Amino acid sequence: WSVRTVEFPSYTDTDSDEELYSPNAPVTRIDSSSFIAYKDHILNDCYHHYYITSDWSPLFFKALAYEGFICVTHNEFLVPEIQVYYSVLDFPDLHIPKQTRKVIRKYTRPTDPNQPRLKCFVNKNSDLCVKRIQEYWADKNWLSDKYVQCMRECGLDVRTYEVYLDTPVASLSTAENTVYARLLIAGEIGYAIGGVYTSLTGYCEKKPEVKIADFIVSNTGCQTIVKASSVDSVNSVVSTLPSVNIPKDLARCGGSIQLSCLGRWLQISGFSFWNLGHPPRKVLMKYKRDIGAKVLHRNNFLARWRAARDLELLNESKENDFDFEHL
């Protein structure tokens, strides 16, 4: 191992990936033993940034995450990256677009009892959220079942943040009890280490369309979730889940709603900052710039990361649902 330090130009959001990450930097093989032996060299090497390994041991995965690597997969391999630049959101900089606020108000404070409403949860239905992410990205998906299992087995604080649309179902409701068809419309997966939350990947429904609900929700003071396999036990007449219509205005900004809620949730929970991974590019991932993220070089990022990764969150709520009044 040798260290090669390269001076990088200041990042701008018009730069291409090739300008940011040297195309001459080879992908380097790594395993847990070489990582332990050469960790300082690897972290100080601002030339190489992508590594590849067949070592899926949970302890190795956790050690990589603890040092600031973000891992993806390629076929059967794990691909850790210690990025050259990182997108970071400081919560006072969180920008929630005016249109997003308007839509959130519309679907969280409905004047019509028959109008759909938004709900946001953490770790409510994590397996479903993972499945939807995998289906959304299809052949571009890197979030394999093996990857998710490795994250969970290594002891990381893995989280899914989920946004649902609840639509009243008149045929199942009574005067005393409103029944809703619940559909997951946006979500993401990531992990928390100390005072930093790191986003990995996510999805949102972008088309105004009719889809089959994921759950029936009975609201009688508290919510009882009834999955598809148990629908008949709620109402013997119902043999299939009802459909849910995703309105146009909600489809247009579903991703922005999920990011806005997550950013505020992290803030009130006492996180130091939000690690959003790769910087925005010319077109892709520009939402990171739109919500207020800034770009840090690896050296600056790691200084902040190390200062926050062992912090204990003292203000984090134990509730798994988000109060939209915080927005």
XYZ file of N, CA and C in Angstrom, residues 1-105:
315
model
N 0.837 -1.198 0.000
C 0.000 0.000 0.000
C 0.870 1.244 0.000
N 0.484 2.209 -0.797
C 1.162 3.499 -0.774
C 0.106 4.596 -0.814
N 0.427 5.715 -0.228
C -0.503 6.833 -0.172
C -0.167 7.817 -1.275
N -1.171 8.195 -2.028
C -0.980 9.211 -3.048
C -2.010 10.303 -2.811
N -1.584 11.456 -2.422
C -2.477 12.567 -2.140
C -2.598 13.441 -3.378
N -3.829 13.731 -3.765
C -4.094 14.506 -4.965
C -4.863 15.761 -4.576
N -4.466 16.898 -5.117
C -5.204 18.127 -4.883
C -6.400 18.165 -5.837
N -7.615 18.259 -5.270
C -8.810 18.294 -6.086
C -9.314 19.719 -6.207
N -9.872 20.074 -7.341
C -10.440 21.409 -7.492
C -11.689 21.537 -6.641
N -12.115 22.775 -6.413
C -13.349 23.004 -5.672
C -14.510 22.396 -6.438
N -15.416 21.779 -5.685
C -16.558 21.119 -6.306
C -17.607 22.136 -6.729
N -18.167 21.952 -7.907
C -19.357 22.690 -8.315
C -20.340 21.678 -8.861
N -21.631 22.021 -8.820
C -22.628 21.042 -9.225
C -22.695 20.862 -10.742
N -21.842 21.564 -11.488
C -21.788 21.345 -12.934
C -20.668 20.387 -13.302
N -19.860 20.019 -12.313
C -18.766 19.091 -12.598
C -19.314 17.717 -12.951
N -18.594 17.011 -13.801
C -18.972 15.639 -14.127
C -18.294 14.696 -13.151
N -18.753 13.448 -13.155
C -18.130 12.459 -12.280
C -16.657 12.294 -12.619
N -16.346 12.361 -13.899
C -14.963 12.170 -14.308
C -14.053 13.280 -13.768
N -14.604 14.495 -13.660
C -13.817 15.593 -13.119
C -13.640 15.468 -11.614
N -14.624 14.823 -10.957
C -14.562 14.682 -9.507
C -13.709 13.508 -9.088
N -13.891 12.385 -9.755
C -13.210 11.154 -9.373
C -12.264 10.771 -10.512
N -10.996 10.701 -10.182
C -10.006 10.450 -11.223
C -10.318 9.163 -11.976
N -10.476 9.230 -13.309
C -10.769 8.010 -14.080
C -9.609 7.035 -14.079
N -8.433 7.484 -13.665
C -7.272 6.605 -13.646
C -7.143 5.819 -12.349
N -8.006 6.105 -11.379
C -7.908 5.405 -10.101
C -8.506 4.017 -10.227
N -7.709 2.977 -10.076
C -8.239 1.618 -10.199
C -9.047 1.224 -8.969
N -9.984 0.305 -9.172
C -10.696 -0.289 -8.052
C -9.752 -1.270 -7.368
N -9.647 -1.178 -6.070
C -8.646 -1.942 -5.324
C -9.311 -3.030 -4.490
N -8.751 -4.223 -4.539
C -9.272 -5.308 -3.704
C -8.925 -5.065 -2.242
N -9.821 -5.497 -1.372
C -9.632 -5.278 0.051
C -10.328 -6.401 0.815
N -9.834 -6.714 1.987
C -10.523 -7.622 2.896
C -10.302 -7.114 4.319
N -10.866 -7.792 5.280
C -10.828 -7.281 6.650
C -9.404 -7.177 7.192
N -8.559 -8.144 6.846
C -7.194 -8.114 7.379
C -6.383 -6.967 6.782
N -6.500 -6.736 5.465
C -5.757 -5.629 4.848
C -6.319 -4.280 5.293
N -7.613 -4.227 5.562
C -8.211 -2.983 6.031
C -7.670 -2.615 7.413
N -7.578 -3.599 8.280
C -7.039 -3.343 9.625
C -5.578 -2.897 9.547
N -4.815 -3.572 8.693
C -3.377 -3.284 8.607
C -3.080 -1.930 7.977
N -3.905 -1.513 7.008
C -3.587 -0.317 6.230
C -4.676 0.749 6.297
N -5.469 0.733 7.350
C -6.622 1.638 7.448
C -6.213 3.101 7.290
N -5.193 3.529 8.000
C -4.789 4.936 7.927
C -4.336 5.310 6.523
N -3.607 4.413 5.866
C -3.170 4.672 4.489
C -4.380 4.825 3.565
N -5.354 3.940 3.735
C -6.538 3.959 2.868
C -7.318 5.258 3.050
N -7.502 5.663 4.283
C -8.303 6.859 4.550
C -7.603 8.134 4.092
N -6.276 8.126 4.084
C -5.515 9.306 3.659
C -5.205 9.323 2.171
N -5.506 8.240 1.492
C -5.241 8.136 0.062
C -6.387 8.795 -0.702
N -6.159 10.003 -1.181
C -7.204 10.735 -1.905
C -7.150 10.486 -3.407
N -6.524 9.402 -3.799
C -6.525 9.001 -5.202
C -7.487 7.832 -5.386
N -7.248 6.759 -4.642
C -8.166 5.629 -4.687
C -9.387 5.918 -3.815
N -10.543 5.466 -4.264
C -11.747 5.661 -3.442
C -12.690 4.471 -3.518
N -12.657 3.735 -4.630
C -13.486 2.533 -4.745
C -12.668 1.293 -4.412
N -13.293 0.393 -3.638
C -12.669 -0.876 -3.282
C -13.672 -1.992 -3.559
N -13.194 -3.203 -3.619
C -14.073 -4.336 -3.895
C -13.637 -5.518 -3.046
N -14.610 -6.285 -2.574
C -14.284 -7.401 -1.694
C -15.347 -8.489 -1.796
N -14.927 -9.706 -1.527
C -15.871 -10.816 -1.382
C -16.079 -11.151 0.088
N -15.533 -10.304 0.958
C -15.642 -10.485 2.402
C -16.930 -9.820 2.892
N -17.920 -10.643 3.197
C -19.211 -10.151 3.643
C -19.384 -10.300 5.160
N -18.321 -10.436 5.880
C -18.456 -10.633 7.322
C -19.092 -9.389 7.949
N -20.083 -9.566 8.820
C -20.782 -8.419 9.423
C -19.845 -7.465 10.163
N -18.837 -7.989 10.836
C -17.921 -7.117 11.570
C -17.120 -6.225 10.623
N -16.745 -6.766 9.477
C -16.019 -5.977 8.479
C -16.926 -4.877 7.920
N -18.172 -5.233 7.627
C -19.129 -4.251 7.115
C -19.304 -3.114 8.117
N -19.448 -3.461 9.390
C -19.653 -2.442 10.418
C -18.413 -1.561 10.576
N -17.227 -2.179 10.482
C -15.982 -1.407 10.593
C -15.862 -0.403 9.442
N -16.232 -0.818 8.242
C -16.209 0.088 7.092
C -17.165 1.266 7.302
N -18.380 0.949 7.733
C -19.379 2.002 7.955
C -18.911 2.970 9.033
N -18.293 2.459 10.076
C -17.846 3.287 11.190
C -16.769 4.274 10.745
N -15.981 3.911 9.749
C -14.919 4.792 9.254
C -15.391 5.750 8.174
N -16.666 5.671 7.771
C -17.200 6.616 6.793
C -17.365 6.063 5.393
N -17.048 4.780 5.178
C -17.297 4.150 3.886
C -18.801 4.002 3.672
N -19.215 4.083 2.437
C -20.572 3.714 2.049
C -20.445 2.567 1.053
N -21.110 1.473 1.349
C -20.980 0.262 0.525
C -22.195 0.087 -0.375
N -21.943 -0.414 -1.579
C -22.991 -0.900 -2.467
C -22.593 -2.307 -2.896
N -23.326 -2.878 -3.821
C -22.983 -4.217 -4.296
C -22.765 -4.204 -5.801
N -22.000 -5.160 -6.263
C -21.831 -5.410 -7.696
C -21.759 -6.918 -7.875
N -22.822 -7.454 -8.468
C -22.945 -8.912 -8.568
C -22.805 -9.526 -7.174
N -21.867 -10.422 -6.998
C -21.724 -11.062 -5.687
C -20.751 -10.316 -4.778
N -20.214 -9.197 -5.248
C -19.190 -8.476 -4.485
C -19.785 -7.307 -3.700
N -19.089 -6.976 -2.619
C -19.364 -5.764 -1.854
C -18.394 -4.687 -2.343
N -18.918 -3.487 -2.583
C -18.099 -2.402 -3.122
C -18.113 -1.239 -2.141
N -17.132 -1.173 -1.240
C -17.044 -0.037 -0.317
C -16.399 1.164 -1.022
N -16.906 2.348 -0.710
C -16.295 3.569 -1.240
C -16.061 4.555 -0.108
N -14.832 5.052 -0.030
C -14.533 6.187 0.840
C -14.483 7.389 -0.101
N -15.554 8.116 -0.182
C -15.754 9.087 -1.241
C -14.743 10.229 -1.175
N -14.562 10.857 -2.315
C -13.719 12.045 -2.377
C -14.507 13.255 -1.891
N -15.785 13.311 -2.238
C -16.679 14.363 -1.794
C -17.957 13.750 -1.224
N -18.527 14.415 -0.255
C -19.763 13.960 0.381
C -20.791 15.091 0.384
N -22.055 14.727 0.210
C -23.150 15.672 0.433
C -23.554 15.604 1.897
N -23.615 16.760 2.532
C -23.935 16.845 3.956
C -25.018 17.901 4.150
N -26.031 17.565 4.941
C -27.059 18.545 5.270
C -26.964 18.911 6.745
N -26.741 20.200 7.000
C -26.877 20.753 8.341
C -28.314 21.225 8.485
N -28.976 20.811 9.548
C -30.426 20.964 9.625
C -30.928 22.403 9.579
N -30.178 23.395 10.065
C -30.655 24.773 9.858
C -30.754 25.152 8.385
N -30.057 24.413 7.513
C -30.091 24.697 6.078
C -31.197 23.944 5.346
N -31.943 23.097 6.070
C -32.990 22.308 5.418
C -34.007 23.216 4.741
N -34.193 23.006 3.445
C -35.140 23.807 2.666
C -36.316 22.928 2.262
N -37.510 23.326 2.681
C -38.725 22.615 2.303
C -39.469 23.491 1.307
N -39.580 23.054 0.047
C -40.209 23.889 -0.983
C -41.642 24.277 -0.615
N -42.022 25.445 -1.086
C -43.358 25.968 -0.793
C -44.442 25.012 -1.271
N -44.270 24.440 -2.454
C -45.274 23.520 -2.994
C -45.375 22.262 -2.144
N -44.237 21.801 -1.630
C -44.247 20.616 -0.774
C -45.012 20.896 0.516
N -44.760 22.057 1.115
C -45.492 22.425 2.327
C -47.002 22.484 2.062
N -47.365 23.018 0.913
C -48.777 23.154 0.560
C -49.440 21.785 0.453
N -48.761 20.849 -0.210
C -49.329 19.512 -0.377
C -49.399 18.783 0.966
N -48.368 18.948 1.789
C -48.376 18.315 3.113
C -49.557 18.820 3.931
N -49.798 20.138 3.919
C -50.935 20.682 4.664
C -52.251 20.112 4.143
